[in-house]
mmCIF file of C-alpha atoms in Angstrom:
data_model
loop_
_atom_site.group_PDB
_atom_site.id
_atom_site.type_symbol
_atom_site.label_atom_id
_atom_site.label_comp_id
_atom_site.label_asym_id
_atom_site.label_seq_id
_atom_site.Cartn_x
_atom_site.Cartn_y
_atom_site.Cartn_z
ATOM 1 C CA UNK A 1 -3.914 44.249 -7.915
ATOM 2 C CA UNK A 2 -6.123 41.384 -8.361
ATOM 3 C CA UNK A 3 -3.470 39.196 -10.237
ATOM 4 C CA UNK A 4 -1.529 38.858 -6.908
ATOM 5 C CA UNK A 5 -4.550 38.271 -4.533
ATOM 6 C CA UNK A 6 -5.356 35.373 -6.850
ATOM 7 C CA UNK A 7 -1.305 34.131 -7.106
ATOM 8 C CA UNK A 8 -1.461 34.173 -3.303
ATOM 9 C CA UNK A 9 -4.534 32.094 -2.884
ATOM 10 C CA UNK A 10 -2.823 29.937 -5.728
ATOM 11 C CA UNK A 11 -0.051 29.787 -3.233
ATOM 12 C CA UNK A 12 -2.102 28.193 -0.681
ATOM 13 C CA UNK A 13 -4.019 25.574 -2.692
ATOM 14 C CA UNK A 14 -1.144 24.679 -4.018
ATOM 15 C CA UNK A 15 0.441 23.736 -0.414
ATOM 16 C CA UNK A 16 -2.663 21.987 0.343
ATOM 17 C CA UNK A 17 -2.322 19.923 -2.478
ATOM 18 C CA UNK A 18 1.147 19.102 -1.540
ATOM 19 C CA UNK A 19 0.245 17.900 1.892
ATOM 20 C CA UNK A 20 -2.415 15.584 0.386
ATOM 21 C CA UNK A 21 0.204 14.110 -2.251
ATOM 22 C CA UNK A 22 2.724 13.020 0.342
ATOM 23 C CA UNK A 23 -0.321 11.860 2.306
ATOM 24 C CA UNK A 24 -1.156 9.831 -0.157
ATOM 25 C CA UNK A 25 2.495 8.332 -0.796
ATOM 26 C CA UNK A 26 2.835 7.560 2.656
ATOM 27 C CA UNK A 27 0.012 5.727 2.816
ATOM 28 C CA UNK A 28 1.266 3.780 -0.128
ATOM 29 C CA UNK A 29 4.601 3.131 1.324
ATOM 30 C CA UNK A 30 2.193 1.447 4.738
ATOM 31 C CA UNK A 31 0.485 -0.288 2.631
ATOM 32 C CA UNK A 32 2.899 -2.069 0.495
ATOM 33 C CA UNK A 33 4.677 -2.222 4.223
ATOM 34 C CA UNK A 34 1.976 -4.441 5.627
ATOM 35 C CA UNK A 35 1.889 -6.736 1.992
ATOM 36 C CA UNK A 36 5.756 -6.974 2.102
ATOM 37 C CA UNK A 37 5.250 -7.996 6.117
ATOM 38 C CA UNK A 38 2.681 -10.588 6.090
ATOM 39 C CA UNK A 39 3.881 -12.491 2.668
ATOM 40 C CA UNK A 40 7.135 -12.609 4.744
ATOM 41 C CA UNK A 41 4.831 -14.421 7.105
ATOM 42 C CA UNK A 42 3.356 -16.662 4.844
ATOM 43 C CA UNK A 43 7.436 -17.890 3.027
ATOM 44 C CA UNK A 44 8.088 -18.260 6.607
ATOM 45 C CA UNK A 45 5.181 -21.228 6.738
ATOM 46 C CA UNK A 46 5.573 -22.437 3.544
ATOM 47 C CA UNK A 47 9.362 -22.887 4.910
ATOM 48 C CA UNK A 48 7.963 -24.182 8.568
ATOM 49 C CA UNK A 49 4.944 -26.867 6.504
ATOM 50 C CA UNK A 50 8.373 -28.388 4.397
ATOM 51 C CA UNK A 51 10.328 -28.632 7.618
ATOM 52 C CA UNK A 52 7.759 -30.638 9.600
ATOM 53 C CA UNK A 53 7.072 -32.740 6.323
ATOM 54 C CA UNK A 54 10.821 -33.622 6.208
ATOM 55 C CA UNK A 55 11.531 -34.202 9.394
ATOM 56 C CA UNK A 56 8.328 -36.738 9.270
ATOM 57 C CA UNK A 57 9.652 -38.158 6.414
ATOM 58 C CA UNK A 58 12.838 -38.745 7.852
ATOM 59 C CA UNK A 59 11.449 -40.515 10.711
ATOM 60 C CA UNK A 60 9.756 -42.754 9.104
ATOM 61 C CA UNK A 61 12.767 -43.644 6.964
ATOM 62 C CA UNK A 62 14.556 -44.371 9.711
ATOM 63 C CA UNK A 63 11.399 -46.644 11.677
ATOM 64 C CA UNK A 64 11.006 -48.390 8.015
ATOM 65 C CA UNK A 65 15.301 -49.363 8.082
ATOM 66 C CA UNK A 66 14.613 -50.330 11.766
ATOM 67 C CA UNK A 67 11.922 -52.709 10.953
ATOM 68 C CA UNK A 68 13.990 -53.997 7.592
ATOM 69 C CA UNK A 69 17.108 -54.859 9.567
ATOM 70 C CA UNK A 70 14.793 -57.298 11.847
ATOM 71 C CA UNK A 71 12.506 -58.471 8.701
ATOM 72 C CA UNK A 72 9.725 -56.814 9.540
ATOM 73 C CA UNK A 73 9.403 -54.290 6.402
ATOM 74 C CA UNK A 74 10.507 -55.209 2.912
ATOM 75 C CA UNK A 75 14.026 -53.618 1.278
ATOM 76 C CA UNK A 76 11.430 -52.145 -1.120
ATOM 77 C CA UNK A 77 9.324 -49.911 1.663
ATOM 78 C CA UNK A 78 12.449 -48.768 2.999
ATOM 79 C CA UNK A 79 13.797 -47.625 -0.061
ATOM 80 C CA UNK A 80 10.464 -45.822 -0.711
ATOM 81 C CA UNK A 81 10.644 -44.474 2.245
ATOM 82 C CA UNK A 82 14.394 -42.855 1.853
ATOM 83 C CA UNK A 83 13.596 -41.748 -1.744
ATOM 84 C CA UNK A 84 10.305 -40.060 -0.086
ATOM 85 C CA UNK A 85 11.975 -38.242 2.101
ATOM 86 C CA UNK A 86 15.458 -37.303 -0.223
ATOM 87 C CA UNK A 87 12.547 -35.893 -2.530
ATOM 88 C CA UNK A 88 11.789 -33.684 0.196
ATOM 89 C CA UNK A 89 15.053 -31.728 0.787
ATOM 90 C CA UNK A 90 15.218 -29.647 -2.080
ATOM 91 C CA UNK A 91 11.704 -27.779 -0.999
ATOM 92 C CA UNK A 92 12.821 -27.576 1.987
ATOM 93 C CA UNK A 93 16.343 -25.932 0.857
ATOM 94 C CA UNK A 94 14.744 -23.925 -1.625
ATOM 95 C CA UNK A 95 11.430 -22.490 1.093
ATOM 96 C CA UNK A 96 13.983 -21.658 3.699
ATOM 97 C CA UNK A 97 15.849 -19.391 0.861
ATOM 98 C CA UNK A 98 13.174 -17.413 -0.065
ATOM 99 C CA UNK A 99 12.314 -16.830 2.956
ATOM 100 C CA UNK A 100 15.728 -15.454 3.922
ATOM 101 C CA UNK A 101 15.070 -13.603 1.093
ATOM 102 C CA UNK A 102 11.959 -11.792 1.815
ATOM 103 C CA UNK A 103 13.637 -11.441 5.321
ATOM 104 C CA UNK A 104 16.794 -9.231 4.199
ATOM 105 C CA UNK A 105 14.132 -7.617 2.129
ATOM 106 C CA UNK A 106 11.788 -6.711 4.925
ATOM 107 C CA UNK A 107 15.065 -5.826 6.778
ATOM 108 C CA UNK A 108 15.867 -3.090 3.998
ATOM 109 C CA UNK A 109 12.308 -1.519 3.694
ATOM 110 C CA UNK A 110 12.135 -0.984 6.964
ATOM 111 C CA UNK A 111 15.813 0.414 7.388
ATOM 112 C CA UNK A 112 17.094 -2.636 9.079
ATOM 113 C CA UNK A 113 21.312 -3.945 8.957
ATOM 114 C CA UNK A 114 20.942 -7.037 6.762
ATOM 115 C CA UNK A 115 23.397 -8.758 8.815
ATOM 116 C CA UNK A 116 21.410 -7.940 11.908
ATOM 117 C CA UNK A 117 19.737 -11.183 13.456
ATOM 118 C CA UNK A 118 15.752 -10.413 13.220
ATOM 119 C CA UNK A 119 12.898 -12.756 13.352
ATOM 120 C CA UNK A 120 8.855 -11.750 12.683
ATOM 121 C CA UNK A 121 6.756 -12.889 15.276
ATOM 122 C CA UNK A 122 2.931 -13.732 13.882
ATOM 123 C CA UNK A 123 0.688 -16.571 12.160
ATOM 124 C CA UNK A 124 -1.300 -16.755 9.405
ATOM 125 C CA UNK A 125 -4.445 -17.961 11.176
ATOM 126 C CA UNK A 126 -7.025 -16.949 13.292
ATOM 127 C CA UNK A 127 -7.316 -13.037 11.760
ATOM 128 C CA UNK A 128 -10.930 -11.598 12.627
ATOM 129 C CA UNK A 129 -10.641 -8.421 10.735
ATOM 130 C CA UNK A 130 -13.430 -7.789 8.630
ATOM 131 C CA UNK A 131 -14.116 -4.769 6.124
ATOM 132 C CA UNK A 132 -17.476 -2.579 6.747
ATOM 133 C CA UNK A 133 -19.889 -0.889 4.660
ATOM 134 C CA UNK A 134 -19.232 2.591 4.255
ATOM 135 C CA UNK A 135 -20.457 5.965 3.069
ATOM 136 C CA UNK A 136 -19.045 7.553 -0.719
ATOM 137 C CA UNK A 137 -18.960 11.062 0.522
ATOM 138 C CA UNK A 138 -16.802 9.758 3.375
ATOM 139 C CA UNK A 139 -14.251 7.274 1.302
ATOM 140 C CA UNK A 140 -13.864 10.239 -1.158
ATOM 141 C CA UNK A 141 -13.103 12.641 2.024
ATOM 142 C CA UNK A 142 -10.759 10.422 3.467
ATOM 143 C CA UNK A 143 -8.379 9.786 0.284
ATOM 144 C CA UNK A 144 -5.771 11.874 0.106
ATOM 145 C CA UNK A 145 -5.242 11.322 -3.534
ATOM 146 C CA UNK A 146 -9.010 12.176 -4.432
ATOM 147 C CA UNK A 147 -7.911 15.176 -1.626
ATOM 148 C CA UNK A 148 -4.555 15.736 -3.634
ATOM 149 C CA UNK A 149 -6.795 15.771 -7.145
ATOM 150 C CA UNK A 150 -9.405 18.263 -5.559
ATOM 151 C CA UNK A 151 -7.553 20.851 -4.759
ATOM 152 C CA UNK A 152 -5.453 20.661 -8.333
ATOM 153 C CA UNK A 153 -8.869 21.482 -9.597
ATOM 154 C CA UNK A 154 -9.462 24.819 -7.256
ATOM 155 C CA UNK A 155 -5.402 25.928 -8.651
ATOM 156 C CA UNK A 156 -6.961 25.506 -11.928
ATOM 157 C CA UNK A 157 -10.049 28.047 -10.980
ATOM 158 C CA UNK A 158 -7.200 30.314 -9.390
ATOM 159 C CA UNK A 159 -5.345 30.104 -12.633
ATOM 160 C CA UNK A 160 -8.233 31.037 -14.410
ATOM 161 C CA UNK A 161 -9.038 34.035 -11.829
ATOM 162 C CA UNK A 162 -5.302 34.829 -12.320
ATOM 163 C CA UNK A 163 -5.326 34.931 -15.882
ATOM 164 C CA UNK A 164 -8.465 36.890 -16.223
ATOM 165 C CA UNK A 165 -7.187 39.425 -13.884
ATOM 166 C CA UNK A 166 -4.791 40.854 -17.110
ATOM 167 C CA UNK A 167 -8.108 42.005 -18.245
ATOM 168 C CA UNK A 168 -8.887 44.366 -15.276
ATOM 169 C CA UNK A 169 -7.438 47.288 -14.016
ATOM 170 C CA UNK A 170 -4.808 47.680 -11.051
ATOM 171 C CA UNK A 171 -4.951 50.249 -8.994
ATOM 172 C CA UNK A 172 -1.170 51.098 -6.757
ATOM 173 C CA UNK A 173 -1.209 53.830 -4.221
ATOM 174 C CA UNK A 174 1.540 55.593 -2.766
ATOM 175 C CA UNK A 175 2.353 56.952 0.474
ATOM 176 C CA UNK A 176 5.764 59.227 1.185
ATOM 177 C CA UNK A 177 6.648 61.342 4.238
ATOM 178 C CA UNK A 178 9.749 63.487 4.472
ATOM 179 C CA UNK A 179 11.417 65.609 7.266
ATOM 180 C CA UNK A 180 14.198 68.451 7.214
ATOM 181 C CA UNK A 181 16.262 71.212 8.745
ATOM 182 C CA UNK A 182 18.392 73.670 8.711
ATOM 183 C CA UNK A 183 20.581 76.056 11.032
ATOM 184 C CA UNK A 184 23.785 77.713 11.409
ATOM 185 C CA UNK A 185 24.464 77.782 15.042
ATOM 186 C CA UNK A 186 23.934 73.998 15.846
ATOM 187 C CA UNK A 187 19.737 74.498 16.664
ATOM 188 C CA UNK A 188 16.917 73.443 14.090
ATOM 189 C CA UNK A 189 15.370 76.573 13.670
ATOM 190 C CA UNK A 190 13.735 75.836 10.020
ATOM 191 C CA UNK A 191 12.100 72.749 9.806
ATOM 192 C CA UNK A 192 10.133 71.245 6.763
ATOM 193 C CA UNK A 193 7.584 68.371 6.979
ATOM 194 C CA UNK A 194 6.567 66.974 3.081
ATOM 195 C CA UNK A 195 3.998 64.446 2.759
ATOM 196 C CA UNK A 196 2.591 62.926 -0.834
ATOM 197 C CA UNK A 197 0.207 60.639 -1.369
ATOM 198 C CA UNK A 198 -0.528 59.175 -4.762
ATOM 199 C CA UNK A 199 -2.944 56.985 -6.581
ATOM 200 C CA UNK A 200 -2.064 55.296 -9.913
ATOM 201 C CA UNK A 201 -5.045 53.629 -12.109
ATOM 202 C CA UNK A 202 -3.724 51.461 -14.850
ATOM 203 C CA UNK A 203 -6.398 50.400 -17.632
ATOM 204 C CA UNK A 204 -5.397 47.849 -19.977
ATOM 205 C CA UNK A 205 -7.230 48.804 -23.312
ATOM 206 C CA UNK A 206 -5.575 46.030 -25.901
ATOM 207 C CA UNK A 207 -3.073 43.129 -25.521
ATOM 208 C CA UNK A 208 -2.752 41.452 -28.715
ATOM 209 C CA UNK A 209 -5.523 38.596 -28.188
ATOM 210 C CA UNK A 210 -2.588 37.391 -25.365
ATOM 211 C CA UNK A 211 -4.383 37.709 -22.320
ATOM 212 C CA UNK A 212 -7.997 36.164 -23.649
ATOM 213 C CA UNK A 213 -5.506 32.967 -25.283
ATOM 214 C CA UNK A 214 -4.101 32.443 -22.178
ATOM 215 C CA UNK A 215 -7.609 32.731 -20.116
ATOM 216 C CA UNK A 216 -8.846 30.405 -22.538
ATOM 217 C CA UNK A 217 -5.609 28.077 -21.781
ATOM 218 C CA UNK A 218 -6.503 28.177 -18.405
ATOM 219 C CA UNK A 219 -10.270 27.439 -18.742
ATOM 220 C CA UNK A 220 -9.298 24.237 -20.899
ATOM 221 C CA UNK A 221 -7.105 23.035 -18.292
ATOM 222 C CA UNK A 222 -10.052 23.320 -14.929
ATOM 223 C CA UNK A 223 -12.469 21.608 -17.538
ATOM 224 C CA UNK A 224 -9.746 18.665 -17.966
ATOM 225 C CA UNK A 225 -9.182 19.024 -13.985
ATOM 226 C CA UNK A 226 -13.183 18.846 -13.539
ATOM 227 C CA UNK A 227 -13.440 15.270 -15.922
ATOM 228 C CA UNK A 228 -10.432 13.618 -14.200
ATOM 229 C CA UNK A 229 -12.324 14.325 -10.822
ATOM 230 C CA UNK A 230 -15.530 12.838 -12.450
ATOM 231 C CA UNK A 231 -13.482 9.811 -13.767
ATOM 232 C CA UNK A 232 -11.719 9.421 -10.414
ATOM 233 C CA UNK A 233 -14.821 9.398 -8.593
ATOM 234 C CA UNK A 234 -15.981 6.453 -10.962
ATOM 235 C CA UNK A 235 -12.866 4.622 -10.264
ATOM 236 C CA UNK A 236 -12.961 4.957 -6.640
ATOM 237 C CA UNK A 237 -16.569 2.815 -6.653
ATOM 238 C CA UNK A 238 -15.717 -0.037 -9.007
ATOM 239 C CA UNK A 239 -12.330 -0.312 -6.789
ATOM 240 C CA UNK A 240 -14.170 -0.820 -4.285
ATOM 241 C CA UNK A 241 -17.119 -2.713 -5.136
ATOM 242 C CA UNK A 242 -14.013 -5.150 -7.119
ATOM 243 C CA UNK A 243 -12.315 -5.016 -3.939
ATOM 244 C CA UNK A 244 -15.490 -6.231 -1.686
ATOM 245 C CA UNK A 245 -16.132 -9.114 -4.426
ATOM 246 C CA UNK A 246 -12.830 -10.382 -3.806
ATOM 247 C CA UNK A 247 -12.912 -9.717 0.502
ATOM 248 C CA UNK A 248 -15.868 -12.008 -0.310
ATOM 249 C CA UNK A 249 -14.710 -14.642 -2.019
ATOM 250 C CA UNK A 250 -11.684 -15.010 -0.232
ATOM 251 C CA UNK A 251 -12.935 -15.556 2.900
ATOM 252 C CA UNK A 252 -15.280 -18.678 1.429
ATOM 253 C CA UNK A 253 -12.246 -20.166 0.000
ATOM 254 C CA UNK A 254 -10.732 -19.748 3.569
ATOM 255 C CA UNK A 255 -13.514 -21.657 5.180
ATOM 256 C CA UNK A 256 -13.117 -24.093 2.434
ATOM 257 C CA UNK A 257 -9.284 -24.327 2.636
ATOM 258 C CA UNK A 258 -9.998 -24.742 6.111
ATOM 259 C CA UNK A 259 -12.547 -27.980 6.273
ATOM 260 C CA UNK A 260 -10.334 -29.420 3.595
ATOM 261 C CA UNK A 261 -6.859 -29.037 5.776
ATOM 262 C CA UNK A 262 -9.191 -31.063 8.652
ATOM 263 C CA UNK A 263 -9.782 -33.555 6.658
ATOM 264 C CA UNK A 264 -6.436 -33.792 4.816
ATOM 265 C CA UNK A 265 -5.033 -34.034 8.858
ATOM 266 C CA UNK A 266 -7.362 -36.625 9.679
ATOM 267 C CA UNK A 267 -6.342 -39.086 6.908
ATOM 268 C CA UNK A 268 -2.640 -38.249 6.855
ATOM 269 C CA UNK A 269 -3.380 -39.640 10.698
ATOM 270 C CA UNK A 270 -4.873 -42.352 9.432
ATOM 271 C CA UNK A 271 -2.520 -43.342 6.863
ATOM 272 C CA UNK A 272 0.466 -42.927 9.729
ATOM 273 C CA UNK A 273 -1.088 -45.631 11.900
ATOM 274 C CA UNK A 274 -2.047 -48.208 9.299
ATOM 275 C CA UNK A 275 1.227 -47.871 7.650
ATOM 276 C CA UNK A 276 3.007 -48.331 11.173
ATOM 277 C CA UNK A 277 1.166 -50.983 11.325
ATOM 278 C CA UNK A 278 1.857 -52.486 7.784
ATOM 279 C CA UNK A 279 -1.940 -52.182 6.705
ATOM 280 C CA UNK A 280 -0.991 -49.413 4.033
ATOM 281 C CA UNK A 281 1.887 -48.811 1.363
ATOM 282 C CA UNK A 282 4.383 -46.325 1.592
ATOM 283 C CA UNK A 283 2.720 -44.801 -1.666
ATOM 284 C CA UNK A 284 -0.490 -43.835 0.258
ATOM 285 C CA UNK A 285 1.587 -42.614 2.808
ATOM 286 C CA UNK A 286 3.239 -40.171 0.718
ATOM 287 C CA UNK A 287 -0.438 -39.155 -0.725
ATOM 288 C CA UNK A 288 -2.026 -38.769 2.277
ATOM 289 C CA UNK A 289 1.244 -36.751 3.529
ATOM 290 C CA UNK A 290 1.183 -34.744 0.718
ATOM 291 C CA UNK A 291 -2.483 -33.648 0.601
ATOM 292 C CA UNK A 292 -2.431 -33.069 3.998
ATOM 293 C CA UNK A 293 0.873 -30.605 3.069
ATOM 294 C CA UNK A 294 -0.958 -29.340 0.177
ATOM 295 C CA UNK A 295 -4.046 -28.494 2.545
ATOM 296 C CA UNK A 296 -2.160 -25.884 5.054
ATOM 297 C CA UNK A 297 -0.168 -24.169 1.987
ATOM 298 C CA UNK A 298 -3.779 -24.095 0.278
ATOM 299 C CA UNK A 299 -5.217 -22.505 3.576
ATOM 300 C CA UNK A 300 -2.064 -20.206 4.439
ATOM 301 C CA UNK A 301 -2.395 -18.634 0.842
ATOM 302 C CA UNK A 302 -5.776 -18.189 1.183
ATOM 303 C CA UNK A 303 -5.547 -16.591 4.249
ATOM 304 C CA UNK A 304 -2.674 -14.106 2.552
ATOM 305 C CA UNK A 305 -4.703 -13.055 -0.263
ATOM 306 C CA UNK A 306 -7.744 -12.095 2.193
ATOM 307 C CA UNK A 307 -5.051 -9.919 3.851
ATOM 308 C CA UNK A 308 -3.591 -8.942 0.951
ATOM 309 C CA UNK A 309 -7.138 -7.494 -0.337
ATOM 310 C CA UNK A 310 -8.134 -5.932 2.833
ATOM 311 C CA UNK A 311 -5.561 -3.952 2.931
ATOM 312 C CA UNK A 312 -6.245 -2.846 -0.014
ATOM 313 C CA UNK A 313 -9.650 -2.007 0.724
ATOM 314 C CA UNK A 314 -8.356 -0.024 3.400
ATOM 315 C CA UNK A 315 -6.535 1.977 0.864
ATOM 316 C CA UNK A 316 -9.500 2.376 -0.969
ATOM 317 C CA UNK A 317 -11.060 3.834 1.660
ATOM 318 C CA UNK A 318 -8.502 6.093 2.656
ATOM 319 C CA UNK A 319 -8.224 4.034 6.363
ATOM 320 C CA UNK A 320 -4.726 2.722 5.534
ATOM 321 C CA UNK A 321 -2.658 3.536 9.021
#
């Protein structure tokens, strides 16, 4: 019968097609793991850069009310100085929430007590991980969703085969052995051995038009299955060509992000001294300070979003892990 040699290889794609789908949700789930994980890291220096700036802040209130109580700094710069660093303590506040917040969420993904104490250990600096050039016919191997989409297009062909097979005939054979005796004084004396064998050919002649509507059903259906795979495959490359455009601008704006935080430090450093030294207003102070603030969120973000798309590239090419 060909209609269940076909429903059993049916059987089988459709298995392998069911490994490849929760292949390619797992890899998902990793992926949006690592995201979830690193922009954790990143709240946690946004939180860390408002801390130091407060704490700065606040010591230079107190050094400006120092020098005001022995006439050495005007009422005015040590009022600027307290309302520069009051102005501070509602980022501060705020940063250290959200981060708490992507904390208990990080806790829940990854099955973590929310009341449990647990700290990520990691910076956002310094990563040397770089994306490489690699071969179509080895992405499209490696996804499990391109996998997942292949093998819905061979149970499609099966259905077809399946569906066709109405048209042929099945041939059943049959196979039956029987044993007997008899006696009246407790010893087999007449014993009978039957064996039949039987073939059975059945022919279909007409069905109605059922069997060619539903082959034709079934051919529609692989010919949709064969121009999602084409349109896939298309997708696949501009994801991936997008995703090496933005891997490539990312890492300039790191570099950049990363000469202007060096410079931002170096006059922040500059502005400390002369304004110890009453050769600079509080105002610049609070510029340079926040440029130089400005600066490391501008080069931590940066340095997220290059993550953020290489993992995502790593997706793309099925290497997610």
């Amino acid at each position: 019968n060909f209609s269940v040699f076909n429903a059993i290889k049916a059987a089988k794609q459709y298995e392998e097609l069911s490994s490849h789908v929760y292949d390619a949700t797992e890899k998902a789930i990793i992926n949006g793991s690592k995201k979830a994980f690193y922009q954790t890291l990143l709240l946690n220096e946004v939180w860390q850069v408002n801390k130091e700036s407060e704490k700065n802040a606040h010591e230079n209130y107190l050094n400006m009310k120092k020098k005001y109580e022995v006439g050495l700094a005007s009422e005015l710069q040590m009022l600027q100085a307290e309302v520069r660093w009051q102005n501070l303590i509602p980022n501060l506040t705020q940063s250290e929430r959200n981060y708490q917040l992507a904390l208990n969420s990080l806790k829940s993904l990854a099955g973590i007590n929310v009341e449990e104490n647990f700290e990520i250990v990691g910076k956002l600096q310094d990563i040397d991980i770089k994306a490489s050039k690699m071969e179509m016919v080895d992405i499209l191997n490696n996804r499990p969703d391109y996998n997942a989409k292949l093998w819905e297009r061979k149970l499609r062909e099966s259905n077809v085969n399946v569906e066709f097979s109405s048209h042929l005939p099945t041939l059943a054979a049959s196979f039956v052995y029987q044993y007997s005796a008899l006696s009246d004084e407790f010893k087999l004396e007449r014993e009978n051995n039957y064996l039949i064998a039987g073939l059975s050919l059945n022919i279909p002649i007409f069905s109605g038009w059922g069997t060619s509507a539903r082959v034709q059903k079934a051919e529609i259906e692989l010919n949709k299955a064969d121009l999602e795979l084409n349109k896939m495959e298309d997708q696949i490359f501009i994801e991936i060509n997008n995703l090496e455009l933005k891997l490539t601008e990312s890492e300039k704006r790191i570099n950049s992000a990363e000469s202007t935080l060096n410079i931002a430090k170096k006059a922040f450093n500059i502005a400390e001294i002369t304004s110890d030294n009453g050769l600079s207003t509080q105002l610049e102070l609070k510029d340079a300070r926040l440029a130089y603030d400005q600066a490391k969120l501008n080069y931590y973000v940066a340095t997220y979003e290059y993550l953020e798309a290489y993992f995502d590239w790593e997706l793309a090419v099925g290497l997610t892990k």
